[in-house]
Amino acid sequence: MPGKLANYKAIWAARPPGAQAEEYQREVAVGRVEQQLQTQGLRMVEGERERLAGVAETVTRSAADIQAAARAITKACQSRIVNVEEVADQLDELEKQARKNRAAIARIEEMQAANESRAQDPVELMERMYNKYPQLPHPADDLPAFRTDSEQSSPAVRR
């Protein structure tokens, strides 16, 4: 077997470049068939060499077409693999963003619930407003029943 491999390597190295390579491969294939026939003590009938050359040409073209298709498929698969990796990275980023958004939504809902519970008590709401904005008049200032004698004489003094 090592002798055959060396023979094939020598044939491959001796092939001519370009378009002549296909013709050379055809001739090598026909030569192999002739050699096998001669080792069995047979020879080709006239016209068989041309027919065999046509078959070899068809096989060579088919092999070239298959190789071209394989290269195209490989290239398409590689580009799809890259696309899949890019999409996977984008999905990871979107998942991270979604987690952040869900956490923000949960915080907002908690704040809304807290605000709603606080808004139920109007007195507490008014007290918070007064504490937050001390420049506003205190709600008790508008109600004379809640004023003490000292407050009635001086409206600037607050509770």
mmCIF file of C-alpha atoms in Angstrom:
data_model
loop_
_atom_site.group_PDB
_atom_site.id
_atom_site.type_symbol
_atom_site.label_atom_id
_atom_site.label_comp_id
_atom_site.label_asym_id
_atom_site.label_seq_id
_atom_site.Cartn_x
_atom_site.Cartn_y
_atom_site.Cartn_z
ATOM 1 C CA MET A 1 0.000 0.000 0.000
ATOM 2 C CA PRO A 2 2.788 2.526 0.708
ATOM 3 C CA GLY A 3 3.972 2.102 -2.879
ATOM 4 C CA LYS A 4 0.509 3.025 -4.228
ATOM 5 C CA LEU A 5 0.354 6.091 -1.992
ATOM 6 C CA ALA A 6 3.745 7.260 -3.225
ATOM 7 C CA ASN A 7 2.595 6.621 -6.812
ATOM 8 C CA TYR A 8 -0.553 8.722 -6.296
ATOM 9 C CA LYS A 9 1.467 11.495 -4.681
ATOM 10 C CA ALA A 10 3.876 11.493 -7.646
ATOM 11 C CA ILE A 11 0.949 11.609 -10.098
ATOM 12 C CA TRP A 12 -0.656 14.456 -8.150
ATOM 13 C CA ALA A 13 2.598 16.409 -8.009
ATOM 14 C CA ALA A 14 3.123 15.970 -11.778
ATOM 15 C CA ARG A 15 -0.314 17.249 -12.759
ATOM 16 C CA PRO A 16 -0.392 20.360 -14.918
ATOM 17 C CA PRO A 17 -2.021 23.552 -13.568
ATOM 18 C CA GLY A 18 -5.361 25.073 -14.531
ATOM 19 C CA ALA A 19 -7.754 23.658 -17.122
ATOM 20 C CA GLN A 20 -5.252 21.048 -18.245
ATOM 21 C CA ALA A 21 -5.506 19.414 -14.817
ATOM 22 C CA GLU A 22 -8.951 17.950 -15.560
ATOM 23 C CA GLU A 23 -7.749 16.466 -18.845
ATOM 24 C CA TYR A 24 -4.698 15.088 -17.089
ATOM 25 C CA GLN A 25 -6.883 13.479 -14.397
ATOM 26 C CA ARG A 26 -9.025 11.893 -17.123
ATOM 27 C CA GLU A 27 -5.969 10.453 -18.817
ATOM 28 C CA VAL A 28 -4.647 9.113 -15.517
ATOM 29 C CA ALA A 29 -8.005 7.419 -14.837
ATOM 30 C CA VAL A 30 -8.091 5.847 -18.320
ATOM 31 C CA GLY A 31 -4.449 4.787 -17.903
ATOM 32 C CA ARG A 32 -5.276 3.045 -14.631
ATOM 33 C CA VAL A 33 -8.092 1.082 -16.263
ATOM 34 C CA GLU A 34 -5.816 0.087 -19.145
ATOM 35 C CA GLN A 35 -3.137 -0.987 -16.681
ATOM 36 C CA GLN A 36 -5.597 -3.146 -14.737
ATOM 37 C CA LEU A 37 -6.804 -4.777 -17.952
ATOM 38 C CA GLN A 38 -3.220 -5.512 -19.053
ATOM 39 C CA THR A 39 -2.382 -7.124 -15.689
ATOM 40 C CA GLN A 40 -5.291 -9.493 -16.307
ATOM 41 C CA GLY A 41 -4.101 -10.208 -19.829
ATOM 42 C CA LEU A 42 -6.883 -8.199 -21.494
ATOM 43 C CA ARG A 43 -6.837 -5.190 -23.751
ATOM 44 C CA MET A 44 -9.343 -2.497 -24.620
ATOM 45 C CA VAL A 45 -11.521 -2.838 -27.655
ATOM 46 C CA GLU A 46 -11.269 0.030 -30.120
ATOM 47 C CA GLY A 47 -13.595 2.868 -29.173
ATOM 48 C CA GLU A 48 -13.649 1.848 -25.518
ATOM 49 C CA ARG A 49 -10.844 4.240 -24.705
ATOM 50 C CA GLU A 50 -12.920 7.231 -25.911
ATOM 51 C CA ARG A 51 -16.016 5.961 -24.111
ATOM 52 C CA LEU A 52 -14.007 5.454 -20.938
ATOM 53 C CA ALA A 53 -12.504 8.938 -21.340
ATOM 54 C CA GLY A 54 -16.062 10.359 -21.556
ATOM 55 C CA VAL A 55 -17.065 8.517 -18.384
ATOM 56 C CA ALA A 56 -13.913 9.756 -16.652
ATOM 57 C CA GLU A 57 -14.716 13.305 -17.779
ATOM 58 C CA THR A 58 -18.250 13.010 -16.379
ATOM 59 C CA VAL A 59 -16.906 11.645 -13.121
ATOM 60 C CA THR A 60 -14.294 14.408 -12.954
ATOM 61 C CA ARG A 61 -16.928 17.088 -13.575
ATOM 62 C CA SER A 62 -19.228 15.498 -11.004
ATOM 63 C CA ALA A 63 -16.392 15.404 -8.485
ATOM 64 C CA ALA A 64 -15.619 19.067 -9.170
ATOM 65 C CA ASP A 65 -19.312 19.941 -8.798
ATOM 66 C CA ILE A 66 -19.501 17.990 -5.554
ATOM 67 C CA GLN A 67 -16.383 19.742 -4.249
ATOM 68 C CA ALA A 68 -17.805 23.149 -5.188
ATOM 69 C CA ALA A 69 -21.098 22.293 -3.508
ATOM 70 C CA ALA A 70 -19.259 21.059 -0.421
ATOM 71 C CA ARG A 71 -17.267 24.307 -0.266
ATOM 72 C CA ALA A 72 -20.464 26.346 -0.620
ATOM 73 C CA ILE A 73 -22.199 24.304 2.084
ATOM 74 C CA THR A 74 -19.192 24.620 4.377
ATOM 75 C CA LYS A 75 -19.076 28.375 3.859
ATOM 76 C CA ALA A 76 -22.818 28.699 4.491
ATOM 77 C CA CYS A 77 -22.561 26.580 7.635
ATOM 78 C CA GLN A 78 -19.648 28.630 8.914
ATOM 79 C CA SER A 79 -21.532 31.874 8.341
ATOM 80 C CA ARG A 80 -24.581 30.412 10.069
ATOM 81 C CA ILE A 81 -22.431 29.282 12.988
ATOM 82 C CA VAL A 82 -21.120 32.830 13.298
ATOM 83 C CA ASN A 83 -24.675 34.158 13.053
ATOM 84 C CA VAL A 84 -25.855 31.706 15.707
ATOM 85 C CA GLU A 85 -23.043 32.779 18.018
ATOM 86 C CA GLU A 86 -23.885 36.446 17.452
ATOM 87 C CA VAL A 87 -27.570 35.778 18.094
ATOM 88 C CA ALA A 88 -26.689 33.832 21.250
ATOM 89 C CA ASP A 89 -24.625 36.795 22.486
ATOM 90 C CA GLN A 90 -27.486 39.163 21.703
ATOM 91 C CA LEU A 91 -29.927 36.886 23.539
ATOM 92 C CA ASP A 92 -27.644 36.864 26.587
ATOM 93 C CA GLU A 93 -27.573 40.663 26.561
ATOM 94 C CA LEU A 94 -31.352 40.817 26.181
ATOM 95 C CA GLU A 95 -31.810 38.388 29.081
ATOM 96 C CA LYS A 96 -29.573 40.550 31.281
ATOM 97 C CA GLN A 97 -31.559 43.635 30.306
ATOM 98 C CA ALA A 98 -34.839 41.801 30.939
ATOM 99 C CA ARG A 99 -33.671 40.830 34.447
ATOM 100 C CA LYS A 100 -32.762 44.463 35.141
ATOM 101 C CA ASN A 101 -36.129 45.609 33.804
ATOM 102 C CA ARG A 102 -38.021 43.053 35.920
ATOM 103 C CA ALA A 103 -36.126 44.209 39.023
ATOM 104 C CA ALA A 104 -36.919 47.854 38.217
ATOM 105 C CA ILE A 105 -40.585 47.002 37.639
ATOM 106 C CA ALA A 106 -40.707 45.197 40.998
ATOM 107 C CA ARG A 107 -39.193 48.236 42.752
ATOM 108 C CA ILE A 108 -41.682 50.556 41.041
ATOM 109 C CA GLU A 109 -44.589 48.311 42.043
ATOM 110 C CA GLU A 110 -43.352 48.279 45.649
ATOM 111 C CA MET A 111 -43.090 52.060 45.641
ATOM 112 C CA GLN A 112 -46.568 52.375 44.134
ATOM 113 C CA ALA A 113 -48.003 50.030 46.748
ATOM 114 C CA ALA A 114 -46.284 52.004 49.510
ATOM 115 C CA ASN A 115 -47.568 55.283 48.065
ATOM 116 C CA GLU A 116 -51.091 53.920 47.747
ATOM 117 C CA SER A 117 -51.108 52.741 51.353
ATOM 118 C CA ARG A 118 -49.809 56.125 52.504
ATOM 119 C CA ALA A 119 -52.294 58.009 50.356
ATOM 120 C CA GLN A 120 -55.186 56.304 52.126
ATOM 121 C CA ASP A 121 -54.756 58.513 55.209
ATOM 122 C CA PRO A 122 -55.346 62.178 54.255
ATOM 123 C CA VAL A 123 -53.995 63.526 57.542
ATOM 124 C CA GLU A 124 -50.751 61.650 57.083
ATOM 125 C CA LEU A 125 -50.581 62.855 53.485
ATOM 126 C CA MET A 126 -50.976 66.472 54.596
ATOM 127 C CA GLU A 127 -48.362 66.021 57.324
ATOM 128 C CA ARG A 128 -45.886 64.608 54.819
ATOM 129 C CA MET A 129 -46.548 67.506 52.448
ATOM 130 C CA TYR A 130 -46.021 70.002 55.263
ATOM 131 C CA ASN A 131 -42.798 68.278 56.359
ATOM 132 C CA LYS A 132 -41.556 68.100 52.813
ATOM 133 C CA TYR A 133 -42.456 71.699 51.955
ATOM 134 C CA PRO A 134 -42.311 73.748 55.192
ATOM 135 C CA GLN A 135 -42.924 76.995 53.308
ATOM 136 C CA LEU A 136 -46.528 75.863 52.691
ATOM 137 C CA PRO A 137 -49.124 76.931 55.263
ATOM 138 C CA HIS A 138 -49.907 74.287 57.810
ATOM 139 C CA PRO A 139 -53.395 72.844 57.415
ATOM 140 C CA ALA A 140 -54.163 73.682 61.052
ATOM 141 C CA ASP A 141 -53.618 77.376 60.262
ATOM 142 C CA ASP A 142 -56.864 77.421 58.309
ATOM 143 C CA LEU A 143 -58.900 75.954 61.160
ATOM 144 C CA PRO A 144 -59.493 78.492 63.993
ATOM 145 C CA ALA A 145 -60.788 75.804 66.341
ATOM 146 C CA PHE A 146 -57.367 74.243 66.567
ATOM 147 C CA ARG A 147 -55.523 77.476 67.351
ATOM 148 C CA THR A 148 -54.437 78.312 70.826
ATOM 149 C CA ASP A 149 -54.700 81.822 72.200
ATOM 150 C CA SER A 150 -51.075 82.562 71.445
ATOM 151 C CA GLU A 151 -51.449 81.288 67.872
ATOM 152 C CA GLN A 152 -54.476 83.461 67.252
ATOM 153 C CA SER A 153 -52.546 86.557 68.165
ATOM 154 C CA SER A 154 -49.559 85.541 66.007
ATOM 155 C CA PRO A 155 -50.415 83.666 62.789
ATOM 156 C CA ALA A 156 -46.741 83.133 61.963
ATOM 157 C CA VAL A 157 -46.305 80.765 64.896
ATOM 158 C CA ARG A 158 -47.227 77.243 63.891
ATOM 159 C CA ARG A 159 -47.749 74.032 65.749
#
